[in-house]
PDB file of C-alpha atoms in Angstrom:
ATOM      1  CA  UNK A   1     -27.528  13.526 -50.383  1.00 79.00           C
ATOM      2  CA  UNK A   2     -26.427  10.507 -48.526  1.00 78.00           C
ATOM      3  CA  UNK A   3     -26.893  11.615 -45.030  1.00 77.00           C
ATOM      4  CA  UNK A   4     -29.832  13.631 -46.493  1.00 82.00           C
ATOM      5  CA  UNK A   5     -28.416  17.048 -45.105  1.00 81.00           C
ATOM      6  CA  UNK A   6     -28.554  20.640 -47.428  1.00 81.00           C
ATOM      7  CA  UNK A   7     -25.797  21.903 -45.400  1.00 78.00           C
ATOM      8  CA  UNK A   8     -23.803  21.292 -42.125  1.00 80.00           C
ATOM      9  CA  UNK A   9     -20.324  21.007 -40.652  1.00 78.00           C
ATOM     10  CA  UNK A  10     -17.910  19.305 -42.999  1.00 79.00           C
ATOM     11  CA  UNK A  11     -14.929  17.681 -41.663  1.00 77.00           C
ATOM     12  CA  UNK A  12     -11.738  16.296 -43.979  1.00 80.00           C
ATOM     13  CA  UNK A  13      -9.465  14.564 -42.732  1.00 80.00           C
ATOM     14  CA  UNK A  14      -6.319  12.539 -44.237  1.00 82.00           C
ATOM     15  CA  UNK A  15      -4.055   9.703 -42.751  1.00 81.00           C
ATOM     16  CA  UNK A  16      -0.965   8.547 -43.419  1.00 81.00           C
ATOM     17  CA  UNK A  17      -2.383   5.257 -44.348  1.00 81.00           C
ATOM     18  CA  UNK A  18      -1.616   1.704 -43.873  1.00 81.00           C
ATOM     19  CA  UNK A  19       2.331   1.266 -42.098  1.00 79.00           C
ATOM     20  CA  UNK A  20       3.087  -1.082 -45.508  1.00 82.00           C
ATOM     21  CA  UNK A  21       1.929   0.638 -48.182  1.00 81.00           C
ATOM     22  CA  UNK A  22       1.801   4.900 -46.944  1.00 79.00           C
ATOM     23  CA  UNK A  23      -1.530   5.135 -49.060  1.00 86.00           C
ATOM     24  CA  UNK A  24      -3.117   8.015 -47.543  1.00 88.00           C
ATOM     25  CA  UNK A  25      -6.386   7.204 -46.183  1.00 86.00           C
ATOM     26  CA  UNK A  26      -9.465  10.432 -46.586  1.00 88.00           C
ATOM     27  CA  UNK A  27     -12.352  10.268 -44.374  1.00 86.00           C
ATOM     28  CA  UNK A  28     -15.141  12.957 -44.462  1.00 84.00           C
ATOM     29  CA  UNK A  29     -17.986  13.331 -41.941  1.00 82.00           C
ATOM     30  CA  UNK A  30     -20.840  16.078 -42.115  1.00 83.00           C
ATOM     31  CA  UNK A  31     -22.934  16.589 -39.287  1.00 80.00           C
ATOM     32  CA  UNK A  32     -25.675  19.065 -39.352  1.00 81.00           C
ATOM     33  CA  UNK A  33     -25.561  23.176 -37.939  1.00 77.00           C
ATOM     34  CA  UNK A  34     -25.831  23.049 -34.078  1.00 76.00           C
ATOM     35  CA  UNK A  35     -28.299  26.215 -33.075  1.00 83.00           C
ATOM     36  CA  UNK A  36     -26.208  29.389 -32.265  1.00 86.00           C
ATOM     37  CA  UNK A  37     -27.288  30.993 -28.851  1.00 90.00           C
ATOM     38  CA  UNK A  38     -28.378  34.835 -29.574  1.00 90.00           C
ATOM     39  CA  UNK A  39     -28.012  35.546 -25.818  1.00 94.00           C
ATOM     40  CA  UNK A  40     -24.734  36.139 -23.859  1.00 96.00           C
ATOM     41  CA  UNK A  41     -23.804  32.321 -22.905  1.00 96.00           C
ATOM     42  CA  UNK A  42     -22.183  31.165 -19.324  1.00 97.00           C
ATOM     43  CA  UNK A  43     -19.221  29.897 -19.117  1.00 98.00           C
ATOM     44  CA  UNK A  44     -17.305  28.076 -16.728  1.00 98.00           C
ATOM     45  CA  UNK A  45     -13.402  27.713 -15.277  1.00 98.00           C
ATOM     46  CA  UNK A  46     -11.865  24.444 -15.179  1.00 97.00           C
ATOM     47  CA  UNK A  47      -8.487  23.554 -14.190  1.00 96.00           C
ATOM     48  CA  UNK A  48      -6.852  21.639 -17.586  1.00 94.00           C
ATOM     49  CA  UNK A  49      -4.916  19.540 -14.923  1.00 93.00           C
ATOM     50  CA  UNK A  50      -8.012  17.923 -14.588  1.00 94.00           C
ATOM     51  CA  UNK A  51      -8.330  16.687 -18.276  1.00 91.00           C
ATOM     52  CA  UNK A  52      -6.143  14.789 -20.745  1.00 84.00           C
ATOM     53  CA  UNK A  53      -5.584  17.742 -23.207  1.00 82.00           C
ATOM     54  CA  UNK A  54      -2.384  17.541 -25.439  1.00 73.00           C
ATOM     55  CA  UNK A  55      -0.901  20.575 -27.013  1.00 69.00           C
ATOM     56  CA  UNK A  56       1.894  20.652 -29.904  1.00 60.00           C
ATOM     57  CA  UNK A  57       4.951  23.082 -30.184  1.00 59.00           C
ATOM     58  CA  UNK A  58       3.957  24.488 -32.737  1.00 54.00           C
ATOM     59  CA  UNK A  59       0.341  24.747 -32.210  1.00 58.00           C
ATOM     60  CA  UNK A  60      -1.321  22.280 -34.912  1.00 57.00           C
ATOM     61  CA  UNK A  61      -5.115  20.965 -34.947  1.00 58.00           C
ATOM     62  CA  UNK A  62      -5.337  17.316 -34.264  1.00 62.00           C
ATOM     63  CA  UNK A  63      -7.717  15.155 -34.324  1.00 61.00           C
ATOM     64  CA  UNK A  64      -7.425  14.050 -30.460  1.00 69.00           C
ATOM     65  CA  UNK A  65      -9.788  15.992 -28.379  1.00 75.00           C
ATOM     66  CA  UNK A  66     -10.453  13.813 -26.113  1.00 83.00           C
ATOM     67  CA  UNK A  67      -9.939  16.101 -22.829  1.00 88.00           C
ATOM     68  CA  UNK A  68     -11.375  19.128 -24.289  1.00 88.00           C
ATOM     69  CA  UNK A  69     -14.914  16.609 -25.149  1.00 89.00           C
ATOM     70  CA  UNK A  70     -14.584  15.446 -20.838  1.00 93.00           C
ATOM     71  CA  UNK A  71     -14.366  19.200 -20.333  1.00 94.00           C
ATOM     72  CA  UNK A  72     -17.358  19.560 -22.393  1.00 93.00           C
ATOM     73  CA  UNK A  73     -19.092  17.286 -21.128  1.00 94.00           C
ATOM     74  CA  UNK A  74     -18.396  18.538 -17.195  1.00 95.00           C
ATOM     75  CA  UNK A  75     -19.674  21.911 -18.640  1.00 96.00           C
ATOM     76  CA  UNK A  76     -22.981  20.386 -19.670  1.00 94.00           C
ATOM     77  CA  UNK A  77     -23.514  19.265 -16.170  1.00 96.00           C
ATOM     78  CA  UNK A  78     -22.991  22.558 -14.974  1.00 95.00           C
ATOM     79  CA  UNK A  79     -25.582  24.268 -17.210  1.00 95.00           C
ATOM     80  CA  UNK A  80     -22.953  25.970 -18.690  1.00 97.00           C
ATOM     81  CA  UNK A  81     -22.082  26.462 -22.698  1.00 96.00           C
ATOM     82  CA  UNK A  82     -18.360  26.356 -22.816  1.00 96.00           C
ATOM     83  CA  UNK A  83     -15.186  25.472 -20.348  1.00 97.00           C
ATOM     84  CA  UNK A  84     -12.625  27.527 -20.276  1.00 98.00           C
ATOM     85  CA  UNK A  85      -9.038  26.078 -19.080  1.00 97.00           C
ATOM     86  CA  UNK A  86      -6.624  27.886 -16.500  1.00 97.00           C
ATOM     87  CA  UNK A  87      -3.655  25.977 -16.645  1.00 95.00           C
ATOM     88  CA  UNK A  88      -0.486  25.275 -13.736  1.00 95.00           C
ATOM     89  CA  UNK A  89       0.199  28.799 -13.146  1.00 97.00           C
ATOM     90  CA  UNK A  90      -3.332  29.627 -12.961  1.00 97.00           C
ATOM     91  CA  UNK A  91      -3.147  31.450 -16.842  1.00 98.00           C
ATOM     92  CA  UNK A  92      -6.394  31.091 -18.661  1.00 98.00           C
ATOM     93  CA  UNK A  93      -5.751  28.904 -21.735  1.00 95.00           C
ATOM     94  CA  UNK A  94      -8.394  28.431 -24.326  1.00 94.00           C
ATOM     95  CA  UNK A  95     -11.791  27.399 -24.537  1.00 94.00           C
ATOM     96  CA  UNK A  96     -12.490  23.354 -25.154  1.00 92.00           C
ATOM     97  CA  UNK A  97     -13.399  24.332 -28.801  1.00 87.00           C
ATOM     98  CA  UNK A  98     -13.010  28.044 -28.827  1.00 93.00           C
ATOM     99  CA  UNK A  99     -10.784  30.657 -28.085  1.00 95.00           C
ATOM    100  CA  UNK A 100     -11.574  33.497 -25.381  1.00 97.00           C
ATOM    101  CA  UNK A 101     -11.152  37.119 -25.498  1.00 98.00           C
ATOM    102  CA  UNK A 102     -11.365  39.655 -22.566  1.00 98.00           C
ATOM    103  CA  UNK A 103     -12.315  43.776 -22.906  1.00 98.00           C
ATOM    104  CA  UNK A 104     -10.282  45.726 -20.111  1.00 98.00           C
ATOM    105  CA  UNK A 105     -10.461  49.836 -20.403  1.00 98.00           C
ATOM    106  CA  UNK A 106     -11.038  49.500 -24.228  1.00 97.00           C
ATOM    107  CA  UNK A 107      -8.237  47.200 -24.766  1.00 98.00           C
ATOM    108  CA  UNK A 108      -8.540  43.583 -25.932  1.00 98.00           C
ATOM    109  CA  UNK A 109      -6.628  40.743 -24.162  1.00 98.00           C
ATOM    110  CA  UNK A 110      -6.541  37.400 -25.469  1.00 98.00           C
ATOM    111  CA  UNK A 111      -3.953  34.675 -23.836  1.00 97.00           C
ATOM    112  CA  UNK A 112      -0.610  34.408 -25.817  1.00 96.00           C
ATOM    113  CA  UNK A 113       0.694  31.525 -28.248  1.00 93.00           C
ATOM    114  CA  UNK A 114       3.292  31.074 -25.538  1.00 92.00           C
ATOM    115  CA  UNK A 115       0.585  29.367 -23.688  1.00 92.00           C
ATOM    116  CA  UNK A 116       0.560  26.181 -26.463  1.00 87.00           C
ATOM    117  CA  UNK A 117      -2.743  27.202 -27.622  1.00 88.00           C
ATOM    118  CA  UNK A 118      -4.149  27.108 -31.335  1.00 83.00           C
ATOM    119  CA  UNK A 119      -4.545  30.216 -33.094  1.00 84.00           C
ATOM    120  CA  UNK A 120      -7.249  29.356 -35.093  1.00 83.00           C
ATOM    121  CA  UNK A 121      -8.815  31.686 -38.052  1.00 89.00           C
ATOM    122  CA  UNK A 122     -11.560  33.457 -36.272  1.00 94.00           C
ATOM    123  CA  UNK A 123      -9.043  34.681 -33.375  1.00 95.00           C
ATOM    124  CA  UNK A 124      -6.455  35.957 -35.996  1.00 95.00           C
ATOM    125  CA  UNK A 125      -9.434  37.765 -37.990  1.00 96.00           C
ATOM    126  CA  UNK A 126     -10.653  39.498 -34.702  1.00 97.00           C
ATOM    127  CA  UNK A 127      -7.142  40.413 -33.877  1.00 98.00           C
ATOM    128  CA  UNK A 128      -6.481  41.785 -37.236  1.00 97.00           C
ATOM    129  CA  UNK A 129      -9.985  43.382 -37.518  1.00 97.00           C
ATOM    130  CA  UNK A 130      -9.778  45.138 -33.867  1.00 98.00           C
ATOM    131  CA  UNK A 131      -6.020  46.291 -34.990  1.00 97.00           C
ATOM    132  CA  UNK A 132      -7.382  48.080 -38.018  1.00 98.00           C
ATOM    133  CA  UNK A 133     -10.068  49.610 -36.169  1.00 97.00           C
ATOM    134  CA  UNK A 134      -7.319  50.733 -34.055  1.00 98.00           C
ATOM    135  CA  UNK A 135      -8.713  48.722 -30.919  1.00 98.00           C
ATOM    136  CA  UNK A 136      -5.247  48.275 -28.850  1.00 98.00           C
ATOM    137  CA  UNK A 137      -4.755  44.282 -27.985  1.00 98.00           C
ATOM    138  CA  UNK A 138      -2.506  42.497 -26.335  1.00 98.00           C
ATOM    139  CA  UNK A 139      -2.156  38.640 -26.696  1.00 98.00           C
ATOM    140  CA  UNK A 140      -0.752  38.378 -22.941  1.00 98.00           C
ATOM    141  CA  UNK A 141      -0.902  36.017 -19.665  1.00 98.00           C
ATOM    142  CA  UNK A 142      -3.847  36.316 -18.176  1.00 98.00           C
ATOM    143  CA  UNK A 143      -4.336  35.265 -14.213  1.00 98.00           C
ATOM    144  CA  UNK A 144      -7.648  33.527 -13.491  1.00 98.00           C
ATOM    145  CA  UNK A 145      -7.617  35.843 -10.485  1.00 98.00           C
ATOM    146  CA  UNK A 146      -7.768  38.981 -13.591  1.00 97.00           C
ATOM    147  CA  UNK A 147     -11.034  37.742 -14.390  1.00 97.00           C
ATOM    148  CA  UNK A 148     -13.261  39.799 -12.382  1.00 97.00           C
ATOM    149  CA  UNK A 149     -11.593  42.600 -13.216  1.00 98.00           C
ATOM    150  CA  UNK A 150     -12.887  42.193 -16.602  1.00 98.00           C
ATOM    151  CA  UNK A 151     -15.400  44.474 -18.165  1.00 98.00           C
ATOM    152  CA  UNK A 152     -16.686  42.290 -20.847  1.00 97.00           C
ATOM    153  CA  UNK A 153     -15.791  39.206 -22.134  1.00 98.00           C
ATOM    154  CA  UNK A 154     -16.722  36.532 -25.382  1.00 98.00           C
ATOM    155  CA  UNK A 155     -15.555  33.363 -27.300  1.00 97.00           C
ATOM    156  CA  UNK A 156     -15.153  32.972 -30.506  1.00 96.00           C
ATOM    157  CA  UNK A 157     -15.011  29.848 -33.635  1.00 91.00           C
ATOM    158  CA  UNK A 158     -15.799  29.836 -37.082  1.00 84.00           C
ATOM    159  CA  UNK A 159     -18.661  27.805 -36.412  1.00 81.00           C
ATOM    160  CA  UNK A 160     -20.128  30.605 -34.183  1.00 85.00           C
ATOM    161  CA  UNK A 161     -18.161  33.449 -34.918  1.00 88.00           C
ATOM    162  CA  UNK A 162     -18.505  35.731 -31.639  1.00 93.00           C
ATOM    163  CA  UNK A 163     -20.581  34.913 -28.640  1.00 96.00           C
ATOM    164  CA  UNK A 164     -20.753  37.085 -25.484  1.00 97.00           C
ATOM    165  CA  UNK A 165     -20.151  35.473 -22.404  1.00 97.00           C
ATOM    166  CA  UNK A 166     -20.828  35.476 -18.498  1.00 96.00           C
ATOM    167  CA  UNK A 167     -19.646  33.580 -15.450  1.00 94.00           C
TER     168      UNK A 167
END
């Protein structure tokens, strides 16, 4: 009621509190639903060196985002939806938000865990999903120089579930 919204993007999130008295501090923010494209959205390749992203061992969400929001950013200035990172080795990553899966000869490729990236609940639900269907995938490295071999590619979030993409 306060920000006068029916529905949007909720986000929790909890903090260790004050260094004298470990009181746990809550914050929530609500923002409203961005518009989900129904066309196949453009993407483009960015090189993470380029961007202050920090990834845990294990792979946890944090709060600091700031790289993947520069990334972002770039991509607006491009015309372009969504970045997707390449890292050192030239392996493609993750998506500044999203995660990013690739259709070769019927099989599904998605990078690897190896890679530092977050799992996140939408790419473990396609995973599972395409293994029941008995779609074969492999969570893998992929080269950025793989990508044009590629015969279809999307990303994928719980906020948009799964969105065809281009380059």
């Amino acid at each position: 009621n306060k920000n006068k919204l029916n529905s949007g993007i909720l986000r929790l999130m909890i903090t260790r509190g004050e260094p004298d008295n470990n009181i746990p501090g809550i914050y929530i923010s609500i923002k409203p639903f961005y518009e989900i494209p129904k066309e196949p959205v453009n993407v483009v390749y960015l090189d993470e060196s380029k961007f202050p992203l920090i990834r845990f061992n294990p792979a946890i969400k944090s709060m600091n985002y700031l790289g993947n929001m520069l990334a972002k950013k770039a991509t607006q200035k491009l015309n372009a939806f969504e970045p997707i990172f390449f890292n050192h080795n030239n392996l493609i990553t993750e998506c500044a938000i999203r995660n990013i899966f690739y259709i070769r000869n019927g099989v599904l490729l998605t990078p690897s865990l190896d890679l530092g990236i977050l799992p996140g609940v939408m790419r473990n639900t396609i995973i599972a999903i395409s293994k029941n269907m008995n779609i074969e995938v492999k969570e893998t490295h992929i080269s950025y120089s793989e990508i044009n071999t590629m015969d279809e590619a999307f990303i994928s979030s719980t906020g948009i579930g799964l969105l065809e993409c281009y380059w």
